[in-house]
Amino acid sequence: TTSTHACPNPGAMAQPPHCQRPTQPPTPATLPVRRPLQVVWQSYVKTMRGVGQNESVPLYAASGMLTYGASTDMLRTVAFLKHMRVCSEIHHKEMYIPKAELELLNSEQEALLDFIVLSKSRLFVGFGSSTFSFYLREYRSLQNMSRSTSSLVDASIIGTDALFASAGTVV
């Protein structure tokens, strides 16, 4: 026979073993990526490999995921990228700047921190429909960084090309 047992107060310090959360770092198997996101992340991996990103190179992730409380999504992203062997380790601003200091910044200021770091990185991959990524790629080029070190993921996979085309032309 099988039985179910409701876990006591989830906030309690001592929990029975079957109620405790796993202490192992997440893996792609424990944090499954939803199907539409798989397509996007597979495109990221393809583009990253195209510029030479591999498992021997550390990666800096510029993202608002941690700022906006999406830590599970960030863990899922880190696990996926490591599993796909496109980086040796992943860094982000939250690792280096105390939370209290980051909380003093608005989202544009946080993005500027990411922009500064990525403007000097050896390689850069961004999402094609992102103005942040587009301008960063152009800025890197203006700083005499080879175009081959920057690449944008094909944004047509999410179906926003028509929307962006109707909003304005990027030359």
PDB file of C-alpha atoms in Angstrom:
ATOM      1  CA  THR A   1       0.000   0.000   0.000  1.00  0.00           C
ATOM      2  CA  THR A   2       0.994   3.597  -0.429  1.00  0.00           C
ATOM      3  CA  SER A   3       0.235   6.488   1.792  1.00  0.00           C
ATOM      4  CA  THR A   4       0.545  10.190   1.476  1.00  0.00           C
ATOM      5  CA  HIS A   5       1.721  12.424   4.229  1.00  0.00           C
ATOM      6  CA  ALA A   6       1.099  16.129   4.300  1.00  0.00           C
ATOM      7  CA  CYS A   7       4.164  18.094   5.200  1.00  0.00           C
ATOM      8  CA  PRO A   8       3.959  20.163   8.361  1.00  0.00           C
ATOM      9  CA  ASN A   9       4.408  23.906   8.383  1.00  0.00           C
ATOM     10  CA  PRO A  10       6.605  24.634   5.354  1.00  0.00           C
ATOM     11  CA  GLY A  11       8.286  27.461   7.246  1.00  0.00           C
ATOM     12  CA  ALA A  12       9.406  25.215  10.090  1.00  0.00           C
ATOM     13  CA  MET A  13      13.127  24.625  10.459  1.00  0.00           C
ATOM     14  CA  ALA A  14      13.029  20.826  10.917  1.00  0.00           C
ATOM     15  CA  GLN A  15      11.148  18.926   8.235  1.00  0.00           C
ATOM     16  CA  PRO A  16      10.773  15.176   7.722  1.00  0.00           C
ATOM     17  CA  PRO A  17      13.156  13.947   4.986  1.00  0.00           C
ATOM     18  CA  HIS A  18      10.393  13.559   2.378  1.00  0.00           C
ATOM     19  CA  CYS A  19       9.348  17.202   2.899  1.00  0.00           C
ATOM     20  CA  GLN A  20      12.811  18.737   2.692  1.00  0.00           C
ATOM     21  CA  ARG A  21      13.829  20.522  -0.441  1.00  0.00           C
ATOM     22  CA  PRO A  22      16.747  19.039  -2.343  1.00  0.00           C
ATOM     23  CA  THR A  23      20.133  20.561  -1.577  1.00  0.00           C
ATOM     24  CA  GLN A  24      21.695  19.530  -4.890  1.00  0.00           C
ATOM     25  CA  PRO A  25      22.124  22.254  -7.507  1.00  0.00           C
ATOM     26  CA  PRO A  26      19.425  22.193 -10.167  1.00  0.00           C
ATOM     27  CA  THR A  27      20.021  20.331 -13.398  1.00  0.00           C
ATOM     28  CA  PRO A  28      18.088  20.444 -16.662  1.00  0.00           C
ATOM     29  CA  ALA A  29      16.324  17.300 -15.432  1.00  0.00           C
ATOM     30  CA  THR A  30      15.200  18.870 -12.145  1.00  0.00           C
ATOM     31  CA  LEU A  31      14.235  22.209 -13.684  1.00  0.00           C
ATOM     32  CA  PRO A  32      12.648  21.377 -17.021  1.00  0.00           C
ATOM     33  CA  VAL A  33      12.606  24.125 -19.621  1.00  0.00           C
ATOM     34  CA  ARG A  34       9.176  24.819 -21.069  1.00  0.00           C
ATOM     35  CA  ARG A  35       8.865  23.976 -24.792  1.00  0.00           C
ATOM     36  CA  PRO A  36       8.690  27.542 -26.239  1.00  0.00           C
ATOM     37  CA  LEU A  37      11.741  28.484 -24.193  1.00  0.00           C
ATOM     38  CA  GLN A  38      13.627  25.445 -25.490  1.00  0.00           C
ATOM     39  CA  VAL A  39      13.461  26.869 -28.999  1.00  0.00           C
ATOM     40  CA  VAL A  40      14.849  30.213 -27.831  1.00  0.00           C
ATOM     41  CA  TRP A  41      17.601  28.656 -25.715  1.00  0.00           C
ATOM     42  CA  GLN A  42      18.597  26.240 -28.475  1.00  0.00           C
ATOM     43  CA  SER A  43      19.005  29.286 -30.736  1.00  0.00           C
ATOM     44  CA  TYR A  44      21.116  30.990 -28.074  1.00  0.00           C
ATOM     45  CA  VAL A  45      23.344  27.914 -27.821  1.00  0.00           C
ATOM     46  CA  LYS A  46      23.758  27.749 -31.611  1.00  0.00           C
ATOM     47  CA  THR A  47      24.639  31.450 -31.774  1.00  0.00           C
ATOM     48  CA  MET A  48      26.994  31.204 -28.783  1.00  0.00           C
ATOM     49  CA  ARG A  49      28.860  28.332 -30.381  1.00  0.00           C
ATOM     50  CA  GLY A  50      28.995  30.344 -33.615  1.00  0.00           C
ATOM     51  CA  VAL A  51      31.072  33.078 -31.959  1.00  0.00           C
ATOM     52  CA  GLY A  52      33.340  30.588 -30.202  1.00  0.00           C
ATOM     53  CA  GLN A  53      31.716  30.332 -26.788  1.00  0.00           C
ATOM     54  CA  ASN A  54      32.487  26.919 -25.264  1.00  0.00           C
ATOM     55  CA  GLU A  55      32.828  25.076 -21.972  1.00  0.00           C
ATOM     56  CA  SER A  56      36.262  26.561 -21.289  1.00  0.00           C
ATOM     57  CA  VAL A  57      35.019  30.162 -21.302  1.00  0.00           C
ATOM     58  CA  PRO A  58      33.266  31.909 -18.400  1.00  0.00           C
ATOM     59  CA  LEU A  59      30.032  33.696 -19.242  1.00  0.00           C
ATOM     60  CA  TYR A  60      28.560  36.932 -17.919  1.00  0.00           C
ATOM     61  CA  ALA A  61      24.762  36.867 -17.948  1.00  0.00           C
ATOM     62  CA  ALA A  62      23.130  40.274 -18.241  1.00  0.00           C
ATOM     63  CA  SER A  63      19.593  39.743 -17.068  1.00  0.00           C
ATOM     64  CA  GLY A  64      16.874  41.269 -14.978  1.00  0.00           C
ATOM     65  CA  MET A  65      15.749  37.823 -13.839  1.00  0.00           C
ATOM     66  CA  LEU A  66      17.211  38.176 -10.355  1.00  0.00           C
ATOM     67  CA  THR A  67      16.136  41.803 -10.098  1.00  0.00           C
ATOM     68  CA  TYR A  68      12.539  40.845 -10.779  1.00  0.00           C
ATOM     69  CA  GLY A  69      12.534  37.834  -8.470  1.00  0.00           C
ATOM     70  CA  ALA A  70      12.802  35.108 -11.112  1.00  0.00           C
ATOM     71  CA  SER A  71      15.523  33.174  -9.308  1.00  0.00           C
ATOM     72  CA  THR A  72      14.091  29.806 -10.404  1.00  0.00           C
ATOM     73  CA  ASP A  73      14.289  30.926 -14.036  1.00  0.00           C
ATOM     74  CA  MET A  74      17.878  32.054 -13.468  1.00  0.00           C
ATOM     75  CA  LEU A  75      18.784  28.692 -11.914  1.00  0.00           C
ATOM     76  CA  ARG A  76      17.137  26.952 -14.867  1.00  0.00           C
ATOM     77  CA  THR A  77      19.108  29.123 -17.297  1.00  0.00           C
ATOM     78  CA  VAL A  78      22.420  28.499 -15.545  1.00  0.00           C
ATOM     79  CA  ALA A  79      21.785  24.739 -15.410  1.00  0.00           C
ATOM     80  CA  PHE A  80      20.831  24.631 -19.093  1.00  0.00           C
ATOM     81  CA  LEU A  81      23.847  26.614 -20.316  1.00  0.00           C
ATOM     82  CA  LYS A  82      26.260  24.517 -18.281  1.00  0.00           C
ATOM     83  CA  HIS A  83      24.569  21.330 -19.453  1.00  0.00           C
ATOM     84  CA  MET A  84      24.923  22.473 -23.065  1.00  0.00           C
ATOM     85  CA  ARG A  85      28.619  23.141 -22.388  1.00  0.00           C
ATOM     86  CA  VAL A  86      28.705  26.710 -23.634  1.00  0.00           C
ATOM     87  CA  CYS A  87      30.421  28.056 -20.531  1.00  0.00           C
ATOM     88  CA  SER A  88      32.667  27.044 -17.667  1.00  0.00           C
ATOM     89  CA  GLU A  89      30.878  29.219 -15.153  1.00  0.00           C
ATOM     90  CA  ILE A  90      28.281  31.983 -15.132  1.00  0.00           C
ATOM     91  CA  HIS A  91      28.730  35.392 -13.560  1.00  0.00           C
ATOM     92  CA  HIS A  92      26.185  38.173 -13.046  1.00  0.00           C
ATOM     93  CA  LYS A  93      26.139  41.554 -11.339  1.00  0.00           C
ATOM     94  CA  GLU A  94      24.358  40.176  -8.270  1.00  0.00           C
ATOM     95  CA  MET A  95      27.498  38.154  -7.493  1.00  0.00           C
ATOM     96  CA  TYR A  96      29.651  41.272  -7.193  1.00  0.00           C
ATOM     97  CA  ILE A  97      27.430  44.123  -6.063  1.00  0.00           C
ATOM     98  CA  PRO A  98      25.712  43.893  -2.680  1.00  0.00           C
ATOM     99  CA  LYS A  99      21.933  43.619  -2.830  1.00  0.00           C
ATOM    100  CA  ALA A 100      21.527  46.824  -0.792  1.00  0.00           C
ATOM    101  CA  GLU A 101      23.537  48.744  -3.397  1.00  0.00           C
ATOM    102  CA  LEU A 102      21.667  47.230  -6.337  1.00  0.00           C
ATOM    103  CA  GLU A 103      18.365  48.177  -4.718  1.00  0.00           C
ATOM    104  CA  LEU A 104      19.436  51.832  -4.927  1.00  0.00           C
ATOM    105  CA  LEU A 105      19.655  51.592  -8.723  1.00  0.00           C
ATOM    106  CA  ASN A 106      16.766  51.773 -11.163  1.00  0.00           C
ATOM    107  CA  SER A 107      16.466  49.201 -13.945  1.00  0.00           C
ATOM    108  CA  GLU A 108      18.182  51.450 -16.494  1.00  0.00           C
ATOM    109  CA  GLN A 109      21.172  51.913 -14.179  1.00  0.00           C
ATOM    110  CA  GLU A 110      21.405  48.167 -13.655  1.00  0.00           C
ATOM    111  CA  ALA A 111      21.290  47.650 -17.419  1.00  0.00           C
ATOM    112  CA  LEU A 112      24.086  50.198 -17.797  1.00  0.00           C
ATOM    113  CA  LEU A 113      26.269  48.092 -15.468  1.00  0.00           C
ATOM    114  CA  ASP A 114      25.650  45.090 -17.721  1.00  0.00           C
ATOM    115  CA  PHE A 115      26.322  47.209 -20.819  1.00  0.00           C
ATOM    116  CA  ILE A 116      29.709  48.350 -19.465  1.00  0.00           C
ATOM    117  CA  VAL A 117      30.792  44.805 -18.598  1.00  0.00           C
ATOM    118  CA  LEU A 118      29.624  43.365 -21.922  1.00  0.00           C
ATOM    119  CA  SER A 119      31.150  46.197 -23.932  1.00  0.00           C
ATOM    120  CA  LYS A 120      34.566  44.885 -22.860  1.00  0.00           C
ATOM    121  CA  SER A 121      33.850  41.160 -23.026  1.00  0.00           C
ATOM    122  CA  ARG A 122      35.736  38.920 -25.430  1.00  0.00           C
ATOM    123  CA  LEU A 123      32.468  37.595 -26.928  1.00  0.00           C
ATOM    124  CA  PHE A 124      28.893  38.855 -26.950  1.00  0.00           C
ATOM    125  CA  VAL A 125      25.619  37.165 -27.842  1.00  0.00           C
ATOM    126  CA  GLY A 126      22.301  38.981 -27.485  1.00  0.00           C
ATOM    127  CA  PHE A 127      18.722  38.586 -28.622  1.00  0.00           C
ATOM    128  CA  GLY A 128      17.984  40.073 -32.035  1.00  0.00           C
ATOM    129  CA  SER A 129      14.821  41.979 -31.122  1.00  0.00           C
ATOM    130  CA  SER A 130      16.431  43.558 -28.065  1.00  0.00           C
ATOM    131  CA  THR A 131      17.424  47.195 -28.494  1.00  0.00           C
ATOM    132  CA  PHE A 132      19.925  46.669 -25.647  1.00  0.00           C
ATOM    133  CA  SER A 133      21.602  43.850 -27.606  1.00  0.00           C
ATOM    134  CA  PHE A 134      21.480  45.700 -30.917  1.00  0.00           C
ATOM    135  CA  TYR A 135      23.046  48.874 -29.510  1.00  0.00           C
ATOM    136  CA  LEU A 136      25.633  46.914 -27.559  1.00  0.00           C
ATOM    137  CA  ARG A 137      26.704  45.053 -30.702  1.00  0.00           C
ATOM    138  CA  GLU A 138      27.018  48.377 -32.544  1.00  0.00           C
ATOM    139  CA  TYR A 139      28.901  50.009 -29.650  1.00  0.00           C
ATOM    140  CA  ARG A 140      31.384  47.122 -29.567  1.00  0.00           C
ATOM    141  CA  SER A 141      31.957  47.607 -33.295  1.00  0.00           C
ATOM    142  CA  LEU A 142      32.546  51.342 -32.777  1.00  0.00           C
ATOM    143  CA  GLN A 143      35.144  50.395 -30.155  1.00  0.00           C
ATOM    144  CA  ASN A 144      37.026  48.459 -32.860  1.00  0.00           C
ATOM    145  CA  MET A 145      35.969  45.042 -31.621  1.00  0.00           C
ATOM    146  CA  SER A 146      35.663  42.610 -34.501  1.00  0.00           C
ATOM    147  CA  ARG A 147      32.088  42.004 -35.690  1.00  0.00           C
ATOM    148  CA  SER A 148      32.855  38.283 -35.488  1.00  0.00           C
ATOM    149  CA  THR A 149      32.935  38.547 -31.674  1.00  0.00           C
ATOM    150  CA  SER A 150      29.338  39.776 -31.439  1.00  0.00           C
ATOM    151  CA  SER A 151      26.229  38.032 -32.669  1.00  0.00           C
ATOM    152  CA  LEU A 152      22.477  38.321 -32.259  1.00  0.00           C
ATOM    153  CA  VAL A 153      20.110  35.388 -31.887  1.00  0.00           C
ATOM    154  CA  ASP A 154      17.573  35.196 -34.709  1.00  0.00           C
ATOM    155  CA  ALA A 155      14.472  36.829 -33.199  1.00  0.00           C
ATOM    156  CA  SER A 156      12.115  35.512 -35.855  1.00  0.00           C
ATOM    157  CA  ILE A 157      11.657  32.389 -33.714  1.00  0.00           C
ATOM    158  CA  ILE A 158       9.397  34.316 -31.350  1.00  0.00           C
ATOM    159  CA  GLY A 159       7.330  35.949 -34.070  1.00  0.00           C
ATOM    160  CA  THR A 160       7.971  39.606 -33.248  1.00  0.00           C
ATOM    161  CA  ASP A 161       9.627  40.597 -36.525  1.00  0.00           C
ATOM    162  CA  ALA A 162       6.429  42.014 -38.007  1.00  0.00           C
ATOM    163  CA  LEU A 163       5.791  43.999 -34.824  1.00  0.00           C
ATOM    164  CA  PHE A 164       9.295  45.490 -34.842  1.00  0.00           C
ATOM    165  CA  ALA A 165       9.133  46.171 -38.593  1.00  0.00           C
ATOM    166  CA  SER A 166       5.885  48.097 -38.175  1.00  0.00           C
ATOM    167  CA  ALA A 167       7.290  50.072 -35.229  1.00  0.00           C
ATOM    168  CA  GLY A 168      10.281  51.428 -37.092  1.00  0.00           C
ATOM    169  CA  THR A 169      13.238  50.645 -39.258  1.00  0.00           C
ATOM    170  CA  VAL A 170      16.658  49.899 -37.816  1.00  0.00           C
ATOM    171  CA  VAL A 171      19.473  50.728 -40.201  1.00  0.00           C
TER     172      VAL A 171
END
